[in-house]
JSON list of C-alpha atoms in Angstrom, two decimals:
[
{"chain": "A", "resi": 28, "resn": "MET", "atom": "CA", "xyz": [73.31, 90.88, 84.02]},
{"chain": "A", "resi": 29, "resn": "THR", "atom": "CA", "xyz": [74.05, 94.45, 83.78]},
{"chain": "A", "resi": 30, "resn": "ALA", "atom": "CA", "xyz": [77.47, 96.23, 84.57]},
{"chain": "A", "resi": 31, "resn": "ASP", "atom": "CA", "xyz": [76.00, 97.70, 87.83]},
{"chain": "A", "resi": 32, "resn": "GLU", "atom": "CA", "xyz": [74.40, 94.45, 88.85]},
{"chain": "A", "resi": 33, "resn": "ARG", "atom": "CA", "xyz": [77.83, 92.80, 88.30]},
{"chain": "A", "resi": 34, "resn": "GLN", "atom": "CA", "xyz": [79.62, 95.19, 90.30]},
{"chain": "A", "resi": 35, "resn": "ILE", "atom": "CA", "xyz": [77.14, 94.77, 93.32]},
{"chain": "A", "resi": 36, "resn": "LEU", "atom": "CA", "xyz": [77.47, 90.99, 93.14]},
{"chain": "A", "resi": 37, "resn": "LEU", "atom": "CA", "xyz": [81.27, 91.23, 93.05]},
{"chain": "A", "resi": 38, "resn": "GLY", "atom": "CA", "xyz": [81.07, 93.34, 96.29]},
{"chain": "A", "resi": 39, "resn": "ILE", "atom": "CA", "xyz": [78.95, 90.88, 98.05]},
{"chain": "A", "resi": 40, "resn": "VAL", "atom": "CA", "xyz": [81.29, 87.89, 97.24]},
{"chain": "A", "resi": 41, "resn": "GLU", "atom": "CA", "xyz": [84.38, 90.00, 98.00]},
{"chain": "A", "resi": 42, "resn": "ARG", "atom": "CA", "xyz": [82.59, 90.73, 101.46]},
{"chain": "A", "resi": 43, "resn": "ALA", "atom": "CA", "xyz": [81.59, 86.87, 101.99]},
{"chain": "A", "resi": 44, "resn": "SER", "atom": "CA", "xyz": [85.09, 85.61, 101.23]},
{"chain": "A", "resi": 45, "resn": "GLN", "atom": "CA", "xyz": [86.43, 88.11, 103.97]},
{"chain": "A", "resi": 46, "resn": "GLU", "atom": "CA", "xyz": [84.19, 86.98, 106.39]},
{"chain": "A", "resi": 47, "resn": "LEU", "atom": "CA", "xyz": [84.78, 83.34, 105.72]},
{"chain": "A", "resi": 48, "resn": "SER", "atom": "CA", "xyz": [88.61, 83.69, 105.66]},
{"chain": "A", "resi": 49, "resn": "VAL", "atom": "CA", "xyz": [88.54, 84.98, 109.22]},
{"chain": "A", "resi": 50, "resn": "GLU", "atom": "CA", "xyz": [85.88, 82.27, 110.60]},
{"chain": "A", "resi": 51, "resn": "VAL", "atom": "CA", "xyz": [84.84, 79.05, 108.77]},
{"chain": "A", "resi": 52, "resn": "PRO", "atom": "CA", "xyz": [81.27, 78.06, 109.84]},
{"chain": "A", "resi": 53, "resn": "GLU", "atom": "CA", "xyz": [80.87, 74.95, 111.64]},
{"chain": "A", "resi": 54, "resn": "VAL", "atom": "CA", "xyz": [78.13, 73.82, 109.35]},
{"chain": "A", "resi": 55, "resn": "ILE", "atom": "CA", "xyz": [78.24, 74.36, 105.56]},
{"chain": "A", "resi": 56, "resn": "ALA", "atom": "CA", "xyz": [75.20, 73.84, 103.67]},
{"chain": "A", "resi": 57, "resn": "GLU", "atom": "CA", "xyz": [75.61, 71.57, 100.56]},
{"chain": "A", "resi": 58, "resn": "VAL", "atom": "CA", "xyz": [75.20, 73.53, 97.24]},
{"chain": "A", "resi": 59, "resn": "GLY", "atom": "CA", "xyz": [74.67, 72.24, 93.72]},
{"chain": "A", "resi": 60, "resn": "PRO", "atom": "CA", "xyz": [77.39, 72.19, 91.15]},
{"chain": "A", "resi": 61, "resn": "VAL", "atom": "CA", "xyz": [78.21, 75.26, 88.90]},
{"chain": "A", "resi": 62, "resn": "TYR", "atom": "CA", "xyz": [79.22, 74.88, 85.17]},
{"chain": "A", "resi": 63, "resn": "VAL", "atom": "CA", "xyz": [81.53, 76.83, 83.30]},
{"chain": "A", "resi": 64, "resn": "ARG", "atom": "CA", "xyz": [81.71, 76.92, 79.58]},
{"chain": "A", "resi": 65, "resn": "SER", "atom": "CA", "xyz": [84.99, 78.29, 78.37]},
{"chain": "A", "resi": 66, "resn": "THR", "atom": "CA", "xyz": [85.59, 79.27, 74.77]},
{"chain": "A", "resi": 67, "resn": "ALA", "atom": "CA", "xyz": [88.92, 79.79, 72.55]},
{"chain": "A", "resi": 68, "resn": "ALA", "atom": "CA", "xyz": [88.04, 83.17, 71.52]},
{"chain": "A", "resi": 69, "resn": "THR", "atom": "CA", "xyz": [90.01, 85.62, 73.86]},
{"chain": "A", "resi": 70, "resn": "ASP", "atom": "CA", "xyz": [87.13, 88.31, 73.40]},
{"chain": "A", "resi": 71, "resn": "VAL", "atom": "CA", "xyz": [84.42, 86.21, 74.80]},
{"chain": "A", "resi": 72, "resn": "THR", "atom": "CA", "xyz": [83.74, 85.89, 78.57]},
{"chain": "A", "resi": 73, "resn": "PRO", "atom": "CA", "xyz": [83.33, 82.46, 79.83]},
{"chain": "A", "resi": 74, "resn": "MET", "atom": "CA", "xyz": [79.51, 81.44, 80.55]},
{"chain": "A", "resi": 75, "resn": "LEU", "atom": "CA", "xyz": [78.43, 80.62, 83.84]},
{"chain": "A", "resi": 76, "resn": "SER", "atom": "CA", "xyz": [75.39, 78.49, 84.73]},
{"chain": "A", "resi": 77, "resn": "PHE", "atom": "CA", "xyz": [73.50, 76.35, 87.15]},
{"chain": "A", "resi": 78, "resn": "LYS", "atom": "CA", "xyz": [72.17, 74.11, 84.59]},
{"chain": "A", "resi": 79, "resn": "PRO", "atom": "CA", "xyz": [74.09, 71.40, 82.82]},
{"chain": "A", "resi": 80, "resn": "HIS", "atom": "CA", "xyz": [74.99, 71.48, 79.02]},
{"chain": "A", "resi": 81, "resn": "PRO", "atom": "CA", "xyz": [76.28, 68.47, 76.90]},
{"chain": "A", "resi": 82, "resn": "SER", "atom": "CA", "xyz": [79.67, 70.08, 76.70]},
{"chain": "A", "resi": 83, "resn": "MET", "atom": "CA", "xyz": [80.15, 70.68, 80.40]},
{"chain": "A", "resi": 84, "resn": "MET", "atom": "CA", "xyz": [81.57, 68.76, 83.19]},
{"chain": "A", "resi": 85, "resn": "PRO", "atom": "CA", "xyz": [80.12, 69.30, 86.67]},
{"chain": "A", "resi": 86, "resn": "VAL", "atom": "CA", "xyz": [82.60, 69.45, 89.65]},
{"chain": "A", "resi": 87, "resn": "ARG", "atom": "CA", "xyz": [80.82, 69.48, 92.97]},
{"chain": "A", "resi": 88, "resn": "PRO", "atom": "CA", "xyz": [81.98, 71.53, 95.77]},
{"chain": "A", "resi": 89, "resn": "GLU", "atom": "CA", "xyz": [83.14, 68.47, 97.98]},
{"chain": "A", "resi": 90, "resn": "GLU", "atom": "CA", "xyz": [85.41, 67.57, 95.14]},
{"chain": "A", "resi": 91, "resn": "ILE", "atom": "CA", "xyz": [87.09, 70.89, 94.85]},
{"chain": "A", "resi": 92, "resn": "TRP", "atom": "CA", "xyz": [87.65, 71.02, 98.70]},
{"chain": "A", "resi": 93, "resn": "MET", "atom": "CA", "xyz": [89.12, 67.71, 98.46]},
{"chain": "A", "resi": 94, "resn": "HIS", "atom": "CA", "xyz": [91.55, 68.71, 95.73]},
{"chain": "A", "resi": 95, "resn": "ASP", "atom": "CA", "xyz": [92.43, 72.20, 97.44]},
{"chain": "A", "resi": 96, "resn": "ARG", "atom": "CA", "xyz": [93.65, 70.16, 100.34]},
{"chain": "A", "resi": 97, "resn": "GLY", "atom": "CA", "xyz": [96.73, 69.53, 99.02]},
{"chain": "A", "resi": 98, "resn": "ASP", "atom": "CA", "xyz": [100.07, 71.40, 99.55]},
{"chain": "A", "resi": 99, "resn": "GLY", "atom": "CA", "xyz": [99.52, 73.30, 96.12]},
{"chain": "A", "resi": 100, "resn": "VAL", "atom": "CA", "xyz": [96.88, 75.37, 97.50]},
{"chain": "A", "resi": 101, "resn": "ARG", "atom": "CA", "xyz": [97.62, 79.14, 97.41]},
{"chain": "A", "resi": 102, "resn": "LYS", "atom": "CA", "xyz": [97.30, 80.52, 100.69]},
{"chain": "A", "resi": 103, "resn": "GLU", "atom": "CA", "xyz": [96.52, 84.34, 101.42]},
{"chain": "A", "resi": 104, "resn": "THR", "atom": "CA", "xyz": [99.54, 86.50, 102.31]},
{"chain": "A", "resi": 105, "resn": "LEU", "atom": "CA", "xyz": [98.02, 90.05, 102.70]},
{"chain": "A", "resi": 106, "resn": "PHE", "atom": "CA", "xyz": [95.11, 91.39, 104.21]},
{"chain": "A", "resi": 107, "resn": "LYS", "atom": "CA", "xyz": [93.85, 95.02, 104.28]},
{"chain": "A", "resi": 108, "resn": "LEU", "atom": "CA", "xyz": [90.87, 95.91, 106.61]},
{"chain": "A", "resi": 109, "resn": "TYR", "atom": "CA", "xyz": [89.21, 99.22, 107.45]},
{"chain": "A", "resi": 110, "resn": "ASN", "atom": "CA", "xyz": [86.78, 100.71, 109.81]},
{"chain": "A", "resi": 111, "resn": "ARG", "atom": "CA", "xyz": [85.10, 104.16, 109.08]},
{"chain": "A", "resi": 112, "resn": "ARG", "atom": "CA", "xyz": [84.45, 106.13, 112.28]},
{"chain": "A", "resi": 113, "resn": "SER", "atom": "CA", "xyz": [82.63, 109.46, 111.58]},
{"chain": "A", "resi": 114, "resn": "GLU", "atom": "CA", "xyz": [84.80, 111.05, 108.92]},
{"chain": "A", "resi": 115, "resn": "VAL", "atom": "CA", "xyz": [87.96, 109.03, 109.57]},
{"chain": "A", "resi": 116, "resn": "ILE", "atom": "CA", "xyz": [88.82, 105.65, 108.07]},
{"chain": "A", "resi": 117, "resn": "PHE", "atom": "CA", "xyz": [90.99, 103.76, 110.21]},
{"chain": "A", "resi": 118, "resn": "TYR", "atom": "CA", "xyz": [93.23, 100.66, 108.75]},
{"chain": "A", "resi": 119, "resn": "ARG", "atom": "CA", "xyz": [94.76, 97.55, 109.92]},
{"chain": "A", "resi": 120, "resn": "GLU", "atom": "CA", "xyz": [96.83, 95.31, 107.42]},
{"chain": "A", "resi": 121, "resn": "GLY", "atom": "CA", "xyz": [99.29, 92.43, 107.58]},
{"chain": "A", "resi": 122, "resn": "TRP", "atom": "CA", "xyz": [101.48, 90.84, 105.28]},
{"chain": "A", "resi": 123, "resn": "PHE", "atom": "CA", "xyz": [104.27, 88.22, 104.91]},
{"chain": "A", "resi": 124, "resn": "SER", "atom": "CA", "xyz": [107.41, 89.95, 104.26]},
{"chain": "A", "resi": 125, "resn": "ASP", "atom": "CA", "xyz": [109.12, 86.34, 104.05]},
{"chain": "A", "resi": 126, "resn": "ASP", "atom": "CA", "xyz": [108.03, 82.83, 104.94]},
{"chain": "A", "resi": 127, "resn": "LEU", "atom": "CA", "xyz": [108.89, 83.51, 108.82]},
{"chain": "A", "resi": 128, "resn": "THR", "atom": "CA", "xyz": [107.97, 87.13, 109.17]},
{"chain": "A", "resi": 129, "resn": "ILE", "atom": "CA", "xyz": [104.60, 88.72, 109.52]},
{"chain": "A", "resi": 130, "resn": "VAL", "atom": "CA", "xyz": [104.48, 92.72, 109.37]},
{"chain": "A", "resi": 131, "resn": "GLU", "atom": "CA", "xyz": [101.61, 94.39, 111.24]},
{"chain": "A", "resi": 132, "resn": "HIS", "atom": "CA", "xyz": [100.57, 97.98, 110.17]},
{"chain": "A", "resi": 133, "resn": "TRP", "atom": "CA", "xyz": [97.71, 100.15, 111.34]},
{"chain": "A", "resi": 134, "resn": "GLY", "atom": "CA", "xyz": [96.72, 103.79, 111.60]},
{"chain": "A", "resi": 135, "resn": "THR", "atom": "CA", "xyz": [94.33, 106.22, 109.93]},
{"chain": "A", "resi": 136, "resn": "CYS", "atom": "CA", "xyz": [94.15, 106.62, 106.20]},
{"chain": "A", "resi": 137, "resn": "GLY", "atom": "CA", "xyz": [96.28, 109.24, 104.97]},
{"chain": "A", "resi": 138, "resn": "SER", "atom": "CA", "xyz": [98.89, 108.70, 107.72]},
{"chain": "A", "resi": 139, "resn": "ARG", "atom": "CA", "xyz": [101.90, 106.13, 107.92]},
{"chain": "A", "resi": 140, "resn": "GLY", "atom": "CA", "xyz": [100.74, 104.93, 111.20]},
{"chain": "A", "resi": 141, "resn": "GLU", "atom": "CA", "xyz": [102.76, 102.25, 113.00]},
{"chain": "A", "resi": 142, "resn": "ALA", "atom": "CA", "xyz": [104.19, 98.96, 112.00]},
{"chain": "A", "resi": 143, "resn": "ARG", "atom": "CA", "xyz": [105.50, 95.72, 113.99]},
{"chain": "A", "resi": 144, "resn": "SER", "atom": "CA", "xyz": [107.36, 92.75, 112.67]},
{"chain": "A", "resi": 145, "resn": "HIS", "atom": "CA", "xyz": [106.60, 89.36, 114.18]},
{"chain": "A", "resi": 146, "resn": "THR", "atom": "CA", "xyz": [109.34, 86.82, 113.16]},
{"chain": "A", "resi": 147, "resn": "HIS", "atom": "CA", "xyz": [109.06, 82.99, 113.72]},
{"chain": "A", "resi": 148, "resn": "THR", "atom": "CA", "xyz": [111.16, 79.84, 113.51]},
{"chain": "A", "resi": 149, "resn": "ASP", "atom": "CA", "xyz": [108.64, 77.95, 111.75]},
{"chain": "A", "resi": 150, "resn": "LYS", "atom": "CA", "xyz": [105.99, 78.55, 109.04]},
{"chain": "A", "resi": 151, "resn": "SER", "atom": "CA", "xyz": [103.02, 77.17, 111.03]},
{"chain": "A", "resi": 152, "resn": "ASN", "atom": "CA", "xyz": [103.38, 79.74, 113.80]},
{"chain": "A", "resi": 153, "resn": "ALA", "atom": "CA", "xyz": [103.92, 82.54, 111.27]},
{"chain": "A", "resi": 154, "resn": "ARG", "atom": "CA", "xyz": [100.52, 81.44, 109.70]},
{"chain": "A", "resi": 155, "resn": "LYS", "atom": "CA", "xyz": [98.87, 81.41, 113.10]},
{"chain": "A", "resi": 156, "resn": "THR", "atom": "CA", "xyz": [100.18, 84.84, 113.86]},
{"chain": "A", "resi": 157, "resn": "TYR", "atom": "CA", "xyz": [98.68, 86.09, 110.44]},
{"chain": "A", "resi": 158, "resn": "ASP", "atom": "CA", "xyz": [95.39, 84.45, 111.06]},
{"chain": "A", "resi": 159, "resn": "ARG", "atom": "CA", "xyz": [95.23, 85.91, 114.67]},
{"chain": "A", "resi": 160, "resn": "LEU", "atom": "CA", "xyz": [96.17, 89.60, 113.58]},
{"chain": "A", "resi": 161, "resn": "LYS", "atom": "CA", "xyz": [93.42, 89.37, 110.95]},
{"chain": "A", "resi": 162, "resn": "LYS", "atom": "CA", "xyz": [90.74, 87.83, 113.18]},
{"chain": "A", "resi": 163, "resn": "VAL", "atom": "CA", "xyz": [91.47, 90.36, 116.05]},
{"chain": "A", "resi": 164, "resn": "ALA", "atom": "CA", "xyz": [91.01, 93.10, 113.42]},
{"chain": "A", "resi": 165, "resn": "TYR", "atom": "CA", "xyz": [87.76, 91.58, 112.20]},
{"chain": "A", "resi": 166, "resn": "GLU", "atom": "CA", "xyz": [86.20, 91.50, 115.78]},
{"chain": "A", "resi": 167, "resn": "ALA", "atom": "CA", "xyz": [87.07, 95.01, 116.28]},
{"chain": "A", "resi": 168, "resn": "GLY", "atom": "CA", "xyz": [85.04, 95.83, 113.40]},
{"chain": "A", "resi": 169, "resn": "PHE", "atom": "CA", "xyz": [87.41, 96.18, 110.60]},
{"chain": "A", "resi": 170, "resn": "ARG", "atom": "CA", "xyz": [86.27, 94.98, 107.09]},
{"chain": "A", "resi": 171, "resn": "ALA", "atom": "CA", "xyz": [87.57, 94.70, 103.73]},
{"chain": "A", "resi": 172, "resn": "ILE", "atom": "CA", "xyz": [86.50, 97.44, 101.25]},
{"chain": "A", "resi": 173, "resn": "PRO", "atom": "CA", "xyz": [85.81, 95.67, 97.80]},
{"chain": "A", "resi": 174, "resn": "LEU", "atom": "CA", "xyz": [87.90, 96.60, 94.83]},
{"chain": "A", "resi": 175, "resn": "SER", "atom": "CA", "xyz": [84.70, 97.44, 93.14]},
{"chain": "A", "resi": 176, "resn": "GLU", "atom": "CA", "xyz": [84.12, 100.15, 95.96]},
{"chain": "A", "resi": 177, "resn": "HIS", "atom": "CA", "xyz": [87.29, 101.71, 95.56]},
{"chain": "A", "resi": 178, "resn": "ALA", "atom": "CA", "xyz": [87.72, 104.93, 93.83]},
{"chain": "A", "resi": 179, "resn": "LYS", "atom": "CA", "xyz": [90.03, 105.37, 90.75]},
{"chain": "A", "resi": 180, "resn": "LEU", "atom": "CA", "xyz": [92.56, 108.10, 91.19]},
{"chain": "A", "resi": 181, "resn": "VAL", "atom": "CA", "xyz": [94.72, 109.09, 88.13]},
{"chain": "A", "resi": 182, "resn": "VAL", "atom": "CA", "xyz": [97.74, 111.21, 88.33]},
{"chain": "A", "resi": 183, "resn": "GLU", "atom": "CA", "xyz": [98.44, 112.79, 84.90]},
{"chain": "A", "resi": 184, "resn": "TYR", "atom": "CA", "xyz": [101.74, 114.34, 83.48]},
{"chain": "A", "resi": 185, "resn": "PRO", "atom": "CA", "xyz": [103.13, 115.97, 80.23]},
{"chain": "A", "resi": 186, "resn": "VAL", "atom": "CA", "xyz": [105.29, 113.93, 78.23]},
{"chain": "A", "resi": 187, "resn": "ALA", "atom": "CA", "xyz": [107.18, 114.88, 75.01]},
{"chain": "A", "resi": 188, "resn": "GLU", "atom": "CA", "xyz": [107.51, 112.44, 72.10]},
{"chain": "A", "resi": 189, "resn": "THR", "atom": "CA", "xyz": [111.20, 113.16, 71.80]},
{"chain": "A", "resi": 190, "resn": "LYS", "atom": "CA", "xyz": [111.83, 111.54, 75.09]},
{"chain": "A", "resi": 191, "resn": "ALA", "atom": "CA", "xyz": [110.19, 108.31, 74.90]},
{"chain": "A", "resi": 192, "resn": "GLU", "atom": "CA", "xyz": [112.83, 106.33, 76.70]},
{"chain": "A", "resi": 193, "resn": "THR", "atom": "CA", "xyz": [113.46, 108.95, 79.49]},
{"chain": "A", "resi": 194, "resn": "ASP", "atom": "CA", "xyz": [109.66, 109.26, 80.06]},
{"chain": "A", "resi": 195, "resn": "LEU", "atom": "CA", "xyz": [109.30, 105.55, 80.19]},
{"chain": "A", "resi": 196, "resn": "GLU", "atom": "CA", "xyz": [111.87, 105.37, 83.13]},
{"chain": "A", "resi": 197, "resn": "ARG", "atom": "CA", "xyz": [110.03, 108.12, 84.73]},
{"chain": "A", "resi": 198, "resn": "ARG", "atom": "CA", "xyz": [106.80, 106.45, 84.62]},
{"chain": "A", "resi": 199, "resn": "HIS", "atom": "CA", "xyz": [108.07, 103.14, 86.34]},
{"chain": "A", "resi": 200, "resn": "ALA", "atom": "CA", "xyz": [109.86, 105.39, 88.89]},
{"chain": "A", "resi": 201, "resn": "LEU", "atom": "CA", "xyz": [106.52, 107.23, 89.61]},
{"chain": "A", "resi": 202, "resn": "GLU", "atom": "CA", "xyz": [104.60, 104.06, 89.63]},
{"chain": "A", "resi": 203, "resn": "ASP", "atom": "CA", "xyz": [107.09, 102.65, 92.42]},
{"chain": "A", "resi": 204, "resn": "LEU", "atom": "CA", "xyz": [106.75, 105.87, 94.34]},
{"chain": "A", "resi": 205, "resn": "LEU", "atom": "CA", "xyz": [102.96, 105.98, 94.22]},
{"chain": "A", "resi": 206, "resn": "ASP", "atom": "CA", "xyz": [102.48, 102.38, 95.07]},
{"chain": "A", "resi": 207, "resn": "GLU", "atom": "CA", "xyz": [104.76, 102.53, 98.15]},
{"chain": "A", "resi": 208, "resn": "LEU", "atom": "CA", "xyz": [102.91, 105.77, 98.99]},
{"chain": "A", "resi": 209, "resn": "THR", "atom": "CA", "xyz": [99.58, 104.56, 98.99]},
{"chain": "A", "resi": 210, "resn": "GLY", "atom": "CA", "xyz": [100.34, 101.27, 100.68]},
{"chain": "A", "resi": 211, "resn": "TRP", "atom": "CA", "xyz": [102.09, 102.92, 103.59]},
{"chain": "A", "resi": 212, "resn": "LEU", "atom": "CA", "xyz": [99.46, 105.50, 103.92]},
{"chain": "A", "resi": 213, "resn": "GLY", "atom": "CA", "xyz": [96.78, 102.92, 104.21]},
{"chain": "A", "resi": 214, "resn": "LEU", "atom": "CA", "xyz": [94.95, 104.30, 100.95]},
{"chain": "A", "resi": 215, "resn": "GLY", "atom": "CA", "xyz": [95.43, 101.63, 98.36]},
{"chain": "A", "resi": 216, "resn": "HIS", "atom": "CA", "xyz": [97.61, 100.61, 95.65]},
{"chain": "A", "resi": 217, "resn": "VAL", "atom": "CA", "xyz": [98.78, 101.28, 92.03]},
{"chain": "A", "resi": 218, "resn": "ASP", "atom": "CA", "xyz": [97.19, 99.29, 89.22]},
{"chain": "A", "resi": 219, "resn": "GLY", "atom": "CA", "xyz": [99.10, 100.36, 86.13]},
{"chain": "A", "resi": 220, "resn": "SER", "atom": "CA", "xyz": [100.09, 103.18, 83.78]},
{"chain": "A", "resi": 221, "resn": "SER", "atom": "CA", "xyz": [99.75, 104.61, 80.53]},
{"chain": "A", "resi": 222, "resn": "ILE", "atom": "CA", "xyz": [101.58, 106.86, 77.92]},
{"chain": "A", "resi": 223, "resn": "GLY", "atom": "CA", "xyz": [100.55, 108.43, 74.91]},
{"chain": "A", "resi": 224, "resn": "SER", "atom": "CA", "xyz": [98.93, 111.59, 73.16]},
{"chain": "A", "resi": 225, "resn": "GLY", "atom": "CA", "xyz": [101.17, 113.76, 75.16]},
{"chain": "A", "resi": 226, "resn": "THR", "atom": "CA", "xyz": [100.23, 112.65, 78.50]},
{"chain": "A", "resi": 227, "resn": "MET", "atom": "CA", "xyz": [101.37, 109.92, 81.12]},
{"chain": "A", "resi": 228, "resn": "GLU", "atom": "CA", "xyz": [98.64, 108.48, 83.67]},
{"chain": "A", "resi": 229, "resn": "VAL", "atom": "CA", "xyz": [99.36, 106.28, 86.68]},
{"chain": "A", "resi": 230, "resn": "LEU", "atom": "CA", "xyz": [96.04, 104.77, 87.97]},
{"chain": "A", "resi": 231, "resn": "SER", "atom": "CA", "xyz": [95.67, 103.83, 91.44]},
{"chain": "A", "resi": 232, "resn": "TYR", "atom": "CA", "xyz": [92.68, 102.25, 93.36]},
{"chain": "A", "resi": 233, "resn": "VAL", "atom": "CA", "xyz": [92.09, 104.40, 96.77]},
{"chain": "A", "resi": 234, "resn": "VAL", "atom": "CA", "xyz": [89.55, 103.91, 99.48]},
{"chain": "A", "resi": 235, "resn": "ASP", "atom": "CA", "xyz": [89.09, 107.48, 99.89]},
{"chain": "A", "resi": 236, "resn": "PHE", "atom": "CA", "xyz": [89.66, 109.77, 96.90]},
{"chain": "A", "resi": 237, "resn": "GLN", "atom": "CA", "xyz": [89.91, 113.25, 98.86]},
{"chain": "A", "resi": 238, "resn": "THR", "atom": "CA", "xyz": [92.12, 111.96, 101.36]},
{"chain": "A", "resi": 239, "resn": "ALA", "atom": "CA", "xyz": [94.42, 110.15, 98.82]},
{"chain": "A", "resi": 240, "resn": "LYS", "atom": "CA", "xyz": [94.63, 113.26, 96.65]},
{"chain": "A", "resi": 241, "resn": "ALA", "atom": "CA", "xyz": [95.43, 115.61, 99.55]},
{"chain": "A", "resi": 242, "resn": "ALA", "atom": "CA", "xyz": [98.13, 113.02, 100.65]},
{"chain": "A", "resi": 243, "resn": "ILE", "atom": "CA", "xyz": [99.69, 112.45, 97.11]},
{"chain": "A", "resi": 244, "resn": "VAL", "atom": "CA", "xyz": [99.77, 116.24, 96.33]},
{"chain": "A", "resi": 245, "resn": "GLU", "atom": "CA", "xyz": [101.59, 116.84, 99.62]},
{"chain": "A", "resi": 246, "resn": "ALA", "atom": "CA", "xyz": [104.12, 113.87, 99.12]},
{"chain": "A", "resi": 247, "resn": "LEU", "atom": "CA", "xyz": [104.81, 114.81, 95.62]},
{"chain": "A", "resi": 248, "resn": "SER", "atom": "CA", "xyz": [105.53, 118.31, 96.30]},
{"chain": "A", "resi": 249, "resn": "GLU", "atom": "CA", "xyz": [108.94, 117.15, 97.87]},
{"chain": "A", "resi": 250, "resn": "THR", "atom": "CA", "xyz": [109.97, 114.98, 94.88]},
{"chain": "A", "resi": 251, "resn": "ALA", "atom": "CA", "xyz": [110.76, 115.36, 91.38]},
{"chain": "A", "resi": 252, "resn": "PHE", "atom": "CA", "xyz": [107.40, 114.44, 90.48]},
{"chain": "A", "resi": 253, "resn": "LEU", "atom": "CA", "xyz": [105.59, 117.99, 91.41]},
{"chain": "A", "resi": 254, "resn": "ASP", "atom": "CA", "xyz": [105.02, 119.08, 87.81]},
{"chain": "A", "resi": 255, "resn": "PHE", "atom": "CA", "xyz": [101.76, 116.85, 87.25]},
{"chain": "A", "resi": 256, "resn": "ASN", "atom": "CA", "xyz": [98.86, 118.41, 85.10]},
{"chain": "A", "resi": 257, "resn": "ARG", "atom": "CA", "xyz": [95.98, 117.24, 87.38]},
{"chain": "A", "resi": 258, "resn": "ILE", "atom": "CA", "xyz": [94.95, 114.38, 89.74]},
{"chain": "A", "resi": 259, "resn": "TYR", "atom": "CA", "xyz": [91.34, 113.39, 88.82]},
{"chain": "A", "resi": 260, "resn": "ARG", "atom": "CA", "xyz": [89.04, 110.58, 89.71]},
{"chain": "A", "resi": 261, "resn": "ALA", "atom": "CA", "xyz": [88.18, 108.42, 86.74]},
{"chain": "A", "resi": 262, "resn": "ALA", "atom": "CA", "xyz": [84.99, 106.95, 85.91]},
{"chain": "A", "resi": 263, "resn": "THR", "atom": "CA", "xyz": [84.37, 103.37, 87.30]}
]
């Protein structure tokens, strides 16, 4: 499978998972087992196959389902859904700020939009509110945008080798600022940073590069981080 084919497949899987998380079908067709063969080498990707191998043990879907019904299953705590209308992208998202409180956030990409908190007295009702908000957004035409379809936005700064400790602190502060900014503007999230060869870079995954770039330039102009070299789109 080529890199492009892999990205397309990942996008299909992500969309399907979002649809299923909103409403589980009444009838689920039986599928055959999938075999995964791992290796001790850290630089080798585990092999996936639909045919058995002597060293593989098959696990059927119904066995996984029975296992996941336990209390140890990890439940979703955040959703981000989008709806493009003409040249404008609208977002709706929700997350657990704690076990009993759901934050609902909506608006147009590039704006802070509006937010509302829903506080409950028990976890069960909090989960029901979360699921309801997600389902309402989905029924209104909002869908997840797979990470494979996000743009990679990089903000680059000059650094001096003699100020390594100061630059490291500044790098972490910039990561926090951009992560909060891209999150509250419905644009995406920060995915890390790097420093070396005289520059410092912070990478963000965003749903619309031009909108994100304009919003970040405007926001940084009012902070101590206005001295960036450039903001550019990295290759995917």
